[in-house]
Coordinates of C-alpha atoms and ligand atoms in Angstrom, one line a residue:
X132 CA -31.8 -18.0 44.3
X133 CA -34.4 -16.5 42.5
X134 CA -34.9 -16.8 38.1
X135 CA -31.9 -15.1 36.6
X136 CA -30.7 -14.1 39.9
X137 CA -27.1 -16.3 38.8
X138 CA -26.5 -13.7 36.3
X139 CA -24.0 -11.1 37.9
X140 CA -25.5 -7.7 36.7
X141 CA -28.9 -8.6 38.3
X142 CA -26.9 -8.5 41.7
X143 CA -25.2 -6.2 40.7
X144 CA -28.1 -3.5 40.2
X145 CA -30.2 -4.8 43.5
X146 CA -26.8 -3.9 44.9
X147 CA -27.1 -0.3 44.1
X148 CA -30.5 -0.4 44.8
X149 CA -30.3 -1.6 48.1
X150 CA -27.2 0.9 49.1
X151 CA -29.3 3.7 47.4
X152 CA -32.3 3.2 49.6
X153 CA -29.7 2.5 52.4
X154 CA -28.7 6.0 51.8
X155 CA -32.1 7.9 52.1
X156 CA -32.4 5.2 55.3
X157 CA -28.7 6.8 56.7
X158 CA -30.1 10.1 56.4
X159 CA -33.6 9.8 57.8
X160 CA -32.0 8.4 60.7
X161 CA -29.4 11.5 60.8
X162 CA -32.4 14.0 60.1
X163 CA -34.5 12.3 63.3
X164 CA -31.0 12.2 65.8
X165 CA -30.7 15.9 65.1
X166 CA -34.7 17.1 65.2
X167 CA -34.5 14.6 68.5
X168 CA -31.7 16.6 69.8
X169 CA -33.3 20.0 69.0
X170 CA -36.4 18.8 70.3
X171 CA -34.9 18.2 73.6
X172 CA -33.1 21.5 73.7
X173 CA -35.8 23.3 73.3
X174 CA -37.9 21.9 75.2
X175 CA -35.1 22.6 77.9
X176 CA -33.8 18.4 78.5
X177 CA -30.3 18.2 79.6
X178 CA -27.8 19.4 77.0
X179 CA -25.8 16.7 77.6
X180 CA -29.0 14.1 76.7
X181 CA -29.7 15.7 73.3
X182 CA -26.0 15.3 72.8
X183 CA -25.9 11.8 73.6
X184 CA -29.2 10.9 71.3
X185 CA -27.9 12.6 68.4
X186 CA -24.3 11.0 68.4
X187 CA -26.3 8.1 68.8
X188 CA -28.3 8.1 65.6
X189 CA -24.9 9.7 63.5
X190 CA -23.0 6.9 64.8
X191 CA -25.2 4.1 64.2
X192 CA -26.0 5.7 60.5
X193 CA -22.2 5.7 59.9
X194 CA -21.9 2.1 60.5
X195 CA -24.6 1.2 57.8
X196 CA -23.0 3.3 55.6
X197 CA -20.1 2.1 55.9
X198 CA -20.9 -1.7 56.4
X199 CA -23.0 -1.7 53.1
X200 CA -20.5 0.0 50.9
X201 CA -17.7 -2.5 51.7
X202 CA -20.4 -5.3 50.6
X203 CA -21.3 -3.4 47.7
X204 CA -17.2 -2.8 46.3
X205 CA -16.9 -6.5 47.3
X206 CA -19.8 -7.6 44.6
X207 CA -18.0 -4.9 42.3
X208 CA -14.8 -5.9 42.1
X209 CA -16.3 -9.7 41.8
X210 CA -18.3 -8.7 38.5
X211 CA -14.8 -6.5 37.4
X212 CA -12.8 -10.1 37.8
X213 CA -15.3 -12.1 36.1
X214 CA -15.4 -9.1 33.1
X215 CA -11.4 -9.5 32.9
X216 CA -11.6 -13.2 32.9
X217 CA -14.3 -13.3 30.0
X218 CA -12.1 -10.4 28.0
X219 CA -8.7 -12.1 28.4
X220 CA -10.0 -15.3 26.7
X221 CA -9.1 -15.5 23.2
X222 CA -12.3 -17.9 22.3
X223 CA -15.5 -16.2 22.0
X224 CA -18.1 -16.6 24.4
X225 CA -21.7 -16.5 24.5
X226 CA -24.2 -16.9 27.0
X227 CA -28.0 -17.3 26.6
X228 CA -31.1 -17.8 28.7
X229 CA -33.6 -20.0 28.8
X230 CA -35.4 -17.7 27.0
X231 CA -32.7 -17.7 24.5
X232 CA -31.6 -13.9 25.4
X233 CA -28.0 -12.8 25.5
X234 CA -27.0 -12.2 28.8
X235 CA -23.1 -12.4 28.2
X236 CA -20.7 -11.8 25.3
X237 CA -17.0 -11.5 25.3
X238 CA -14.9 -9.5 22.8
X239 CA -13.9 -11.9 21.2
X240 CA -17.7 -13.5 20.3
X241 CA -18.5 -9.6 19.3
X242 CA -15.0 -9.3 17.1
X243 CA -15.6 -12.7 15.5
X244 CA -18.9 -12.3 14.4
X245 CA -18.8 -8.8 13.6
X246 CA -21.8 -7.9 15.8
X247 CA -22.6 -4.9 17.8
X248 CA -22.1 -4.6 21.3
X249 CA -24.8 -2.2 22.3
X250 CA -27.4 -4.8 20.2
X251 CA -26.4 -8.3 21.5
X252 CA -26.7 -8.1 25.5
X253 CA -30.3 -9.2 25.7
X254 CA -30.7 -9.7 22.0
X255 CA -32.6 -13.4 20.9
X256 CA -30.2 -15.3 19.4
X257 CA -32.2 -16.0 16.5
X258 CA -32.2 -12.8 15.3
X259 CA -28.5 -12.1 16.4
X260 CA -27.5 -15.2 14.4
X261 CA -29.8 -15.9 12.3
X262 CA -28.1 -16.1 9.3
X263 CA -26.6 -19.4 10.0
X264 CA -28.4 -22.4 10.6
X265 CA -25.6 -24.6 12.5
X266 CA -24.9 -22.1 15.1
X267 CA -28.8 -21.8 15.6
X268 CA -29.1 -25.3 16.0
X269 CA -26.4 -25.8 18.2
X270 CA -27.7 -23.3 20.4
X271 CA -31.5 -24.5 20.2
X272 CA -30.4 -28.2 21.2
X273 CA -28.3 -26.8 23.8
X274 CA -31.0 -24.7 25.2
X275 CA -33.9 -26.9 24.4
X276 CA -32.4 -30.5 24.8
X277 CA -29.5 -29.9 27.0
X278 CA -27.4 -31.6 24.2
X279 CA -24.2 -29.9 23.3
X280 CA -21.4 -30.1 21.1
X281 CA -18.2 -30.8 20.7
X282 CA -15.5 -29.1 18.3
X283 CA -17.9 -29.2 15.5
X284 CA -16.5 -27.3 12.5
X285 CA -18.5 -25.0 10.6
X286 CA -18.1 -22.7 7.7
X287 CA -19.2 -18.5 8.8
X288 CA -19.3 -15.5 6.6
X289 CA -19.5 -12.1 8.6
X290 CA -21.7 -9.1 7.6
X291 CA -18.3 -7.9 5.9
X292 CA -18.5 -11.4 3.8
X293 CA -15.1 -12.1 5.8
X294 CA -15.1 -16.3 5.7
X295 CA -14.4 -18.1 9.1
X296 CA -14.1 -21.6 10.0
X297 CA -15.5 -21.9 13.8
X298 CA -14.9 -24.5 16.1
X299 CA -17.7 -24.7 17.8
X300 CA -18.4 -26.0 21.7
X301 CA -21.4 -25.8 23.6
X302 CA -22.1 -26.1 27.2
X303 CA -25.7 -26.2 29.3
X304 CA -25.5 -24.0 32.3
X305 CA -27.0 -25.1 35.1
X306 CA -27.2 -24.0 38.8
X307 CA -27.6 -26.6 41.5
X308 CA -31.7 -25.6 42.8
X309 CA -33.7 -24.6 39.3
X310 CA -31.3 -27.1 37.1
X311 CA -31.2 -25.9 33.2
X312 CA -30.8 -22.2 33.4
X313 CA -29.2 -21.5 30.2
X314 CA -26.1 -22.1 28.2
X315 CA -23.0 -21.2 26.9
X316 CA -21.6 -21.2 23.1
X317 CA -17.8 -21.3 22.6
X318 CA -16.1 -20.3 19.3
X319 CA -12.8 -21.0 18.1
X320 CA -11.6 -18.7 14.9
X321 CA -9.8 -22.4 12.7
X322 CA -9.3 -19.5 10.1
X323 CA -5.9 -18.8 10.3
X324 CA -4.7 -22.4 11.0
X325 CA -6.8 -23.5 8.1
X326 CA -4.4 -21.4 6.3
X327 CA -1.5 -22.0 7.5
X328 CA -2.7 -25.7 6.9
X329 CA -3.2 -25.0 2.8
X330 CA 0.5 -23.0 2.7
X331 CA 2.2 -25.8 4.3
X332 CA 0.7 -28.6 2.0
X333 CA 1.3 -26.2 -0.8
X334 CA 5.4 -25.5 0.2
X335 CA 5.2 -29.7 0.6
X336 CA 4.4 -30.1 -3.3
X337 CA 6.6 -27.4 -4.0
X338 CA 9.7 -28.7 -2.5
X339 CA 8.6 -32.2 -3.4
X340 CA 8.2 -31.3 -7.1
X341 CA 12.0 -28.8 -6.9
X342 CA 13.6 -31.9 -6.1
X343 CA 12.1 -34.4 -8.9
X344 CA 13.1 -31.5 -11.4
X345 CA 16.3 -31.3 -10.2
X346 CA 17.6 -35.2 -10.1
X347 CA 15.3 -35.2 -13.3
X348 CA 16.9 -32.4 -15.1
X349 CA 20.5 -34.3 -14.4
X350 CA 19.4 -37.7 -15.3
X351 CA 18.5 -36.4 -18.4
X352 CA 22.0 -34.3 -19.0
X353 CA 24.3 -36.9 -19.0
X354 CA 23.2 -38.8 -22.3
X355 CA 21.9 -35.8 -24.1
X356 CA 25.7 -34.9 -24.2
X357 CA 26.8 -38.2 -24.7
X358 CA 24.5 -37.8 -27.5
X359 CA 25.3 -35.1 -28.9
X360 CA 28.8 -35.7 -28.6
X361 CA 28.3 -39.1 -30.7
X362 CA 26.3 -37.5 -33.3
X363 CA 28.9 -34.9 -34.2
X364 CA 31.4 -37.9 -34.2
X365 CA 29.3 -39.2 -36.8
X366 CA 29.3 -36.4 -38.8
X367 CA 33.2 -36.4 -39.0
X368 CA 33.2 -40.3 -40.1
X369 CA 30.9 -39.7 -42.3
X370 CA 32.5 -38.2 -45.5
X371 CA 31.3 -35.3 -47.1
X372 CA 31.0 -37.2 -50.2
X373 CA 29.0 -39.7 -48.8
X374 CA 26.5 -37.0 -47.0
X375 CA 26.1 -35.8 -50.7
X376 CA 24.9 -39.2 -51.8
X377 CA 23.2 -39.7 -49.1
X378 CA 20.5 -36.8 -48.9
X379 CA 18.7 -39.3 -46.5
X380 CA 21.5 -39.6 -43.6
X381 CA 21.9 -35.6 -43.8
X382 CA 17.9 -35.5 -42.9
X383 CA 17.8 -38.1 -40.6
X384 CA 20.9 -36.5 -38.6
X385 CA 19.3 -33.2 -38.5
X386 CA 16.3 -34.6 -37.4
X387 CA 18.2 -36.3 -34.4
X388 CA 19.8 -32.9 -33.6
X389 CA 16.6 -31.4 -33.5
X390 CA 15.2 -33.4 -31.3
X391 CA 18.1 -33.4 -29.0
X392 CA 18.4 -29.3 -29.3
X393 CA 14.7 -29.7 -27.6
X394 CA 15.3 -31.7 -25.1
X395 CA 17.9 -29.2 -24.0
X396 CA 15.9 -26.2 -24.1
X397 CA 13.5 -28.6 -21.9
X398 CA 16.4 -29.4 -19.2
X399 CA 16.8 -25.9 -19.0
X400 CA 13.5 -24.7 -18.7
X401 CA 13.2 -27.7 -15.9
X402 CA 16.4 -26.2 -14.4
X403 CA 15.0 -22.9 -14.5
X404 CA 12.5 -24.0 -12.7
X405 CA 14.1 -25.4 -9.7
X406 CA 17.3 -23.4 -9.5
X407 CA 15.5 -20.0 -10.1
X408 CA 18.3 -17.6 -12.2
X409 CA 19.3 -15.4 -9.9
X410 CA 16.3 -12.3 -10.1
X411 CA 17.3 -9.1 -12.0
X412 CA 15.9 -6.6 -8.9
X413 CA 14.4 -3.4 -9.1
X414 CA 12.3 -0.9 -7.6
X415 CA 9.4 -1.3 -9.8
X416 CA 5.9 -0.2 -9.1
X417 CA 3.1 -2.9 -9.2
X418 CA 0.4 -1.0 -11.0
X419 CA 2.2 -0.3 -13.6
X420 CA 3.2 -4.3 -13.9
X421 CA -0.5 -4.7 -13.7
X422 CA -1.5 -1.9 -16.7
X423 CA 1.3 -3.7 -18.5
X424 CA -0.4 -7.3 -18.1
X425 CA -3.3 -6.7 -19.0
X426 CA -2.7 -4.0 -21.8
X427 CA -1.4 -7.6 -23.0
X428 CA -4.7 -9.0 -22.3
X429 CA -6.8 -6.6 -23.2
X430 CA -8.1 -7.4 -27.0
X431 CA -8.9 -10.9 -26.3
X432 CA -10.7 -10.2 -22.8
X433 CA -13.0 -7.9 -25.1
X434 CA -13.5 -10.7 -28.0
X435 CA -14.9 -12.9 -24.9
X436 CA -17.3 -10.2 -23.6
X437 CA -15.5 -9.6 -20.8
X438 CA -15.0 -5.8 -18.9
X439 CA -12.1 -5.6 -16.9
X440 CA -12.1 -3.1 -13.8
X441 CA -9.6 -1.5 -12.4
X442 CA -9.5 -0.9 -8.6
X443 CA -6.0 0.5 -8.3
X444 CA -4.7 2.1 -4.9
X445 CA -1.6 4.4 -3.9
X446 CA 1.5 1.7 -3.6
X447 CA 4.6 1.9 -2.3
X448 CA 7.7 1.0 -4.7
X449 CA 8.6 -2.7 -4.2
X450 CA 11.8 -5.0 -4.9
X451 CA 11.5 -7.4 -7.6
X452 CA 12.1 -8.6 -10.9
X453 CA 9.9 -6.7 -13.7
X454 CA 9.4 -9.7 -15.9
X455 CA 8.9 -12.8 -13.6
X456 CA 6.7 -10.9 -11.6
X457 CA 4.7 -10.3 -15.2
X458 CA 4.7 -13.6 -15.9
X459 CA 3.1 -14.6 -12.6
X460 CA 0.5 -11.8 -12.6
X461 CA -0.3 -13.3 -16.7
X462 CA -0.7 -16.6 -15.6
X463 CA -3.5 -15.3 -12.8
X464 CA -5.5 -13.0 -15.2
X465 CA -5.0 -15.8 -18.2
X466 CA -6.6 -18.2 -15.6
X467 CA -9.2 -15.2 -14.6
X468 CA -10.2 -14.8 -18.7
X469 CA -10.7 -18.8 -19.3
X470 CA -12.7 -19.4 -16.5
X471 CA -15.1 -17.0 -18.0
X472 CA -16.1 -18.3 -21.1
X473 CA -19.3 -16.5 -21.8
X474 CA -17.9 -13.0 -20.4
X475 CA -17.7 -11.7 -17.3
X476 CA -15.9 -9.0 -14.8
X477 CA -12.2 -9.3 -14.3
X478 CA -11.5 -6.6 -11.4
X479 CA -8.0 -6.3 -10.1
X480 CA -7.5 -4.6 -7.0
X481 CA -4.4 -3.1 -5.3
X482 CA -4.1 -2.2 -1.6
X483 CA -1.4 -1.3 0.5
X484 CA -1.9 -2.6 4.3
X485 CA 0.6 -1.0 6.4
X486 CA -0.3 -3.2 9.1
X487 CA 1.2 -6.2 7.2
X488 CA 3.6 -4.2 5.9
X489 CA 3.0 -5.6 2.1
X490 CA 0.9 -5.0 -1.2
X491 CA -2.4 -6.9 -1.8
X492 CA -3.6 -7.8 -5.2
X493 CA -6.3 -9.2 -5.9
X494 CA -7.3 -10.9 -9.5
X495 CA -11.0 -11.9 -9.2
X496 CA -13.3 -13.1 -12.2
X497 CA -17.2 -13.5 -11.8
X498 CA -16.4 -17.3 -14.0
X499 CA -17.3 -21.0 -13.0
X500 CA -15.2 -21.0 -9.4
X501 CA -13.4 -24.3 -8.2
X502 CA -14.6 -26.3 -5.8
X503 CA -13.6 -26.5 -2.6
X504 CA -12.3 -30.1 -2.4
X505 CA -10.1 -28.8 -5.5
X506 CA -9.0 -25.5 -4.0
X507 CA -5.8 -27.2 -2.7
X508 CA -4.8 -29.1 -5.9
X509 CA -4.6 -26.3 -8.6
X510 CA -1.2 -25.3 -7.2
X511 CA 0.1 -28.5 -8.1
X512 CA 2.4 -28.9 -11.1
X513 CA 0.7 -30.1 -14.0
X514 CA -3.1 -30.3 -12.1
X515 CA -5.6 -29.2 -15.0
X516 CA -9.2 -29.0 -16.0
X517 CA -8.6 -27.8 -19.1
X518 CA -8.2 -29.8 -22.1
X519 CA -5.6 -27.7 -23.4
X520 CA -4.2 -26.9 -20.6
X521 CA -0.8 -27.5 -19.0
X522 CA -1.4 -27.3 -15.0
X523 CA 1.8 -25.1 -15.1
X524 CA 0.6 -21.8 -14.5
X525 CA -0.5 -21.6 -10.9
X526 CA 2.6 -23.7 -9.7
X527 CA 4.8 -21.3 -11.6
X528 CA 2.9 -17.9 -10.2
X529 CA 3.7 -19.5 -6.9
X530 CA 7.0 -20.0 -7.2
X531 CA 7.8 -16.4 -8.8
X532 CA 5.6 -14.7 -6.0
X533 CA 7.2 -17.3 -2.9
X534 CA 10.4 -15.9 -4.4
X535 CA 9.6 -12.6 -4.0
X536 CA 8.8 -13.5 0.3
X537 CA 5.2 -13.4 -0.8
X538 CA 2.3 -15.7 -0.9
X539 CA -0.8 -16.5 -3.0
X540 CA -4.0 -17.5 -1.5
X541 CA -7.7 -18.3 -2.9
X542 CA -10.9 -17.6 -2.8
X543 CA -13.4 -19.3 -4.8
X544 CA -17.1 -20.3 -4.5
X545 CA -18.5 -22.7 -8.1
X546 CA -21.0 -20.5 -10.2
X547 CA -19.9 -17.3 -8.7
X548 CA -16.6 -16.9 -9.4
X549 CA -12.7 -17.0 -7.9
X550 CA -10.8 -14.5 -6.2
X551 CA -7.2 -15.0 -6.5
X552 CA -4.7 -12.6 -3.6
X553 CA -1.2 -11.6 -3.9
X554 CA 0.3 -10.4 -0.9
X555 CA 4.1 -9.1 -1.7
X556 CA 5.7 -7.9 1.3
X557 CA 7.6 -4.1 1.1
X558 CA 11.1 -4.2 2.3
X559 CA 12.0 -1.0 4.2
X560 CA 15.6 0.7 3.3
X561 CA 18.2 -1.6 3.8
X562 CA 17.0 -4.7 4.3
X563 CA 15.5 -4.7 0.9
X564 CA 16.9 -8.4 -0.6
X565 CA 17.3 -10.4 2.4
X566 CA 15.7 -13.1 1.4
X567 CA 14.9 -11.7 -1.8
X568 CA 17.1 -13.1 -4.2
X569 CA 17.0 -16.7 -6.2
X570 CA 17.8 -19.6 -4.6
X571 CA 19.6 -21.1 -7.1
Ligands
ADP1785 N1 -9.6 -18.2 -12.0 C1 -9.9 -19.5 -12.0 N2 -11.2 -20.0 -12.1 C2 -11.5 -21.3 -12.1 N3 -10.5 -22.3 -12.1 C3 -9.3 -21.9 -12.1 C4 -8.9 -20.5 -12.0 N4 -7.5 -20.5 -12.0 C5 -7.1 -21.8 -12.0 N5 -8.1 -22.6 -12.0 C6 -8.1 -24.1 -12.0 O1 -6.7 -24.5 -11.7 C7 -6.2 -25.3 -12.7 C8 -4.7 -25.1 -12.8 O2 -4.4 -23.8 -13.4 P1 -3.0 -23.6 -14.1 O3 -1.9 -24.1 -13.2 O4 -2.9 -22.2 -14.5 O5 -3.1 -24.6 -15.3 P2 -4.0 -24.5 -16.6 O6 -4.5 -23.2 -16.7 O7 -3.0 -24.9 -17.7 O8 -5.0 -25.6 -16.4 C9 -7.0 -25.0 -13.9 O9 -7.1 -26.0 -14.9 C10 -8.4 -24.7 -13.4 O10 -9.1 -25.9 -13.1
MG1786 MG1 -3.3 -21.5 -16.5

């Protein structure tokens, strides 16, 4: 096998070559039989002779034909099984030349990294992928060292600033008489798992921290009302005369029921919490939750030098409850404003993907970002940076969204800022409320 002759489409074009000048060889043939056979007619040979040569040549052209073509649909459909094979796999695949060249991409490889079809068969990879430095050298060592990889994880952002986590495999390609002839780059999109991953450990703290709250919440009961109870005993015994005297026990009694009226409010608030009252539904539209919020907003965004954008598309009515939804939406663009100390951009966004079937929002601020080993820990209860701050706000948005079937997810790089999506899903007629509705 010659240089580059493994590579399919090389065969494949000698293939059409060779059945092509077949062809004009077919004919020649044909064009001599019959000048033979005229030839010999005119020139007054047997009939029967000129016959004989003729059906000869036809025949003998016939059989190339025919021979060659079956060859050639065999190489065909090989090529058309390897193409299926390569589409039908979910992982993208590349392969490169020695000379670094493209000679294979599937789908997938073209979907994932948002490249064009037309531009990557025979395209260097360096230029392809340039952008990113660990897929380069992954392929370079591969190519250069014949050392490969093995599920290494690495971060990708597309042209369209999409972010991917790749799992990335790569093979050399060798072929038994010239050795290294190439090699081969696997991708697995971790995106979606990653996630799936961050929801899960998210529901965990959730659940975790509903079930504190509630033994919590009824621990605390029991005595306030034993209490309370007490104290108002107290008050009886004690006799109105003697309250008179005694300015001091009225103060210090009222002080006690004070404290004990807060405790209350804070049992209920934790109960709140965890047994969510049941939601007051409506058809509402999110925009106008959204003008309403920040209308709220609005004088002390300006007093910190910050614009706020409006990016607002055509939405569908949803189910849900006006004022938590408020609340949650608040605690985003609250967040938004105090990352952004020295002004800013808050832009919030509405879409409505029909393919999901729900309403994106996005909150995003152009402020000091989280990092990423933190990205998973602001959703817990009570998780702050802020010296003021209470750590409640996220875990609460969550809730009030998760309530509504929804989900919030983050985006968020330090220095440039931190996009915040709600996606609420849109119940069609009639199933509207199925799992809408509080738990409690
Ligand atoms: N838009 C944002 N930009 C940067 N950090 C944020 C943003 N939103 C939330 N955070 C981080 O998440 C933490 C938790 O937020 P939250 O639950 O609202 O509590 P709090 O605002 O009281 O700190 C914040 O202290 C902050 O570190
Ligand atoms: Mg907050």
């Amino acid at each position: 096998m010659g240089r580059g002759e493994m590579w399919g489409d090389r065969a494949l074009i000698e293939g059409r070559w060779s059945l092509r000048s077949h062809r004009i060889a077919v004919l020649t043939l044909m064009a001599i039989g019959g000048g033979i056979a005229l030839l010999s007619l005119l020139a007054g040979w047997a009939f029967k002779a000129a016959l004989l040569i003729a059906a000869g040549c036809a025949w003998t052209a016939l059989g190339l034909e025919l021979a060659l073509k079956v060859r050639y649909d065999k190489l065909l459909r090989l090529k058309l099984l390897s193409d299926y094979v390569l589409e039908s796999i979910t992982r993208g695949v590349i392969a490169f030349d020695l000379d670094g060249r493209v000679r294979l991409i599937n789908r997938a490889a073209i979907q994932m990294l948002e490249i064009q079809e037309e531009k990557a068969i025979g395209a260097d990879y360096r230029k392809l992928l340039g952008d990113n430095p660990l897929i380069l050298s992954c392929i370079r060592e591969a190519l250069e060292e014949g050392r490969t990889v093995e599920d290494k994880e690495i971060e990708h952002v597309t042209p369209s600033g999409r972010k991917l986590t790749l799992q990335l495999n790569t093979a050399v390609l060798s072929d038994p008489e010239e050795g290294r002839v190439g090699a081969i780059l696997l991708m697995k999109d971790l995106s979606e798992i990653k996630l799936l991953q961050s929801r899960i450990r998210r529901a965990d703290t959730l659940a975790a921290l509903g079930r504190i709250t509630a033994s919590l919440a009824h621990e605390i009961k029991n005595p306030l009302s034993g209490i309370s109870i007490n104290l108002e005993l107290l008050e009886e015994v004690l006799s109105e005369e003697e309250l008179k005297n005694e300015a001091e026990i009225r103060e210090h009694l009222n002080v006690i029921a004070g404290e004990i009226k807060r405790l209350e409010e804070l049992v209920k608030n934790l109960s709140r919490f965890v047994g969510t009252p049941a939601m007051r539904m409506t058809k509402l539209k999110v925009n106008d939750v959204l003008d309403r919020v920040l209308n709220l907003v609005k004088v002390e965004a300006r007093d910190q030098g910050i614009s706020i954008v409006r990016r607002y598309a055509e939405l569908p009515e949803i189910a849900g409850d006006v004022a938590q939804l408020q609340q949650a939406f608040l605690n985003l663009i609250i967040n938004a404003i105090e990352a952004m100390p020295d002004g800013g951009e808050l832009t919030v966004e509405t879409e409505w993907s029909r393919a999901e079937g729900a309403i994106k929002v996005r909150i995003s601020d152009t402020g000091v970002g989280i990092p990423p080993e933190d990205q998973d820990k602001v959703f817990e209860f009570y998780y702050t940076t802020k010296e003021e701050g209470t750590g409640m706000g996220l875990p609460i948005a969550l809730k009030i969204i998760k309530d509504h079937g929804g989900e919030i997810d983050l985006e968020s790089e330090p220095g440039i800022g931190t996009t915040f999506t709600v996606t609420l899903p849109v119940r069609g007629e009639g199933d509207e409320g199925e799992d809408i509705g509080g738990r409690g």
